[in-house]
Amino acid sequence: MSIYHFEYNRRGLKGNSSVNALSETQAKETLLADLWELGYVMAPEHLILIETEPGSPSVAYY
């Protein structure tokens, strides 16, 4: 697993998040689902991958 660091800026929602996942696609899906639950609708192209680093299956943070 790796930790994927993203930045986003869409319709006033600006920030960054990190997700522990098996792939960049899985990381984007997880982050988009979490943002959707908060009421923010985004598409994968709104997420900019900044960095990828080795991670641990026991670590996941946003």
mmCIF file with all atom_site columns, C-alpha atoms in Angstrom, residues 8-39:
data_model
loop_
_atom_site.group_PDB
_atom_site.id
_atom_site.type_symbol
_atom_site.label_atom_id
_atom_site.label_alt_id
_atom_site.label_comp_id
_atom_site.label_asym_id
_atom_site.label_entity_id
_atom_site.label_seq_id
_atom_site.pdbx_PDB_ins_code
_atom_site.Cartn_x
_atom_site.Cartn_y
_atom_site.Cartn_z
_atom_site.occupancy
_atom_site.B_iso_or_equiv
_atom_site.pdbx_formal_charge
_atom_site.auth_seq_id
_atom_site.auth_comp_id
_atom_site.auth_asym_id
_atom_site.auth_atom_id
_atom_site.pdbx_PDB_model_num
ATOM 1  C CA . TYR A 1 8  ? -8.043  19.959 -4.898 1.00 0.00 ? 8  TYR A CA 1
ATOM 2  C CA . ASN A 1 9  ? -9.693  23.276 -5.647 1.00 0.00 ? 9  ASN A CA 1
ATOM 3  C CA . ARG A 1 10 ? -13.256 23.240 -6.941 1.00 0.00 ? 10 ARG A CA 1
ATOM 4  C CA . ARG A 1 11 ? -16.108 25.676 -6.379 1.00 0.00 ? 11 ARG A CA 1
ATOM 5  C CA . GLY A 1 12 ? -14.687 27.136 -3.214 1.00 0.00 ? 12 GLY A CA 1
ATOM 6  C CA . LEU A 1 13 ? -13.532 23.849 -1.712 1.00 0.00 ? 13 LEU A CA 1
ATOM 7  C CA . LYS A 1 14 ? -9.767  24.038 -1.529 1.00 0.00 ? 14 LYS A CA 1
ATOM 8  C CA . GLY A 1 15 ? -7.598  21.676 0.421  1.00 0.00 ? 15 GLY A CA 1
ATOM 9  C CA . ASN A 1 16 ? -5.429  18.624 0.499  1.00 0.00 ? 16 ASN A CA 1
ATOM 10 C CA . SER A 1 17 ? -5.873  15.078 1.679  1.00 0.00 ? 17 SER A CA 1
ATOM 11 C CA . SER A 1 18 ? -3.861  11.918 2.010  1.00 0.00 ? 18 SER A CA 1
ATOM 12 C CA . VAL A 1 19 ? -5.217  8.428  1.455  1.00 0.00 ? 19 VAL A CA 1
ATOM 13 C CA . ASN A 1 20 ? -3.659  5.026  2.095  1.00 0.00 ? 20 ASN A CA 1
ATOM 14 C CA . ALA A 1 21 ? -4.587  2.723  -0.812 1.00 0.00 ? 21 ALA A CA 1
ATOM 15 C CA . LEU A 1 22 ? -3.371  0.008  -3.155 1.00 0.00 ? 22 LEU A CA 1
ATOM 16 C CA . SER A 1 23 ? -3.471  2.250  -6.235 1.00 0.00 ? 23 SER A CA 1
ATOM 17 C CA . GLU A 1 24 ? -3.957  5.851  -7.287 1.00 0.00 ? 24 GLU A CA 1
ATOM 18 C CA . THR A 1 25 ? -7.368  4.943  -8.712 1.00 0.00 ? 25 THR A CA 1
ATOM 19 C CA . GLN A 1 26 ? -8.480  3.389  -5.420 1.00 0.00 ? 26 GLN A CA 1
ATOM 20 C CA . ALA A 1 27 ? -7.155  6.421  -3.514 1.00 0.00 ? 27 ALA A CA 1
ATOM 21 C CA . LYS A 1 28 ? -9.130  8.805  -5.746 1.00 0.00 ? 28 LYS A CA 1
ATOM 22 C CA . GLU A 1 29 ? -12.307 6.724  -5.389 1.00 0.00 ? 29 GLU A CA 1
ATOM 23 C CA . THR A 1 30 ? -11.965 6.717  -1.595 1.00 0.00 ? 30 THR A CA 1
ATOM 24 C CA . LEU A 1 31 ? -11.332 10.452 -1.391 1.00 0.00 ? 31 LEU A CA 1
ATOM 25 C CA . LEU A 1 32 ? -14.173 11.277 -3.815 1.00 0.00 ? 32 LEU A CA 1
ATOM 26 C CA . ALA A 1 33 ? -16.578 9.123  -1.784 1.00 0.00 ? 33 ALA A CA 1
ATOM 27 C CA . ASP A 1 34 ? -15.550 10.853 1.445  1.00 0.00 ? 34 ASP A CA 1
ATOM 28 C CA . LEU A 1 35 ? -15.953 14.301 -0.105 1.00 0.00 ? 35 LEU A CA 1
ATOM 29 C CA . TRP A 1 36 ? -19.349 13.272 -1.516 1.00 0.00 ? 36 TRP A CA 1
ATOM 30 C CA . GLU A 1 37 ? -20.489 12.250 1.983  1.00 0.00 ? 37 GLU A CA 1
ATOM 31 C CA . LEU A 1 38 ? -19.565 15.762 3.113  1.00 0.00 ? 38 LEU A CA 1
ATOM 32 C CA . GLY A 1 39 ? -21.717 17.208 0.326  1.00 0.00 ? 39 GLY A CA 1
#
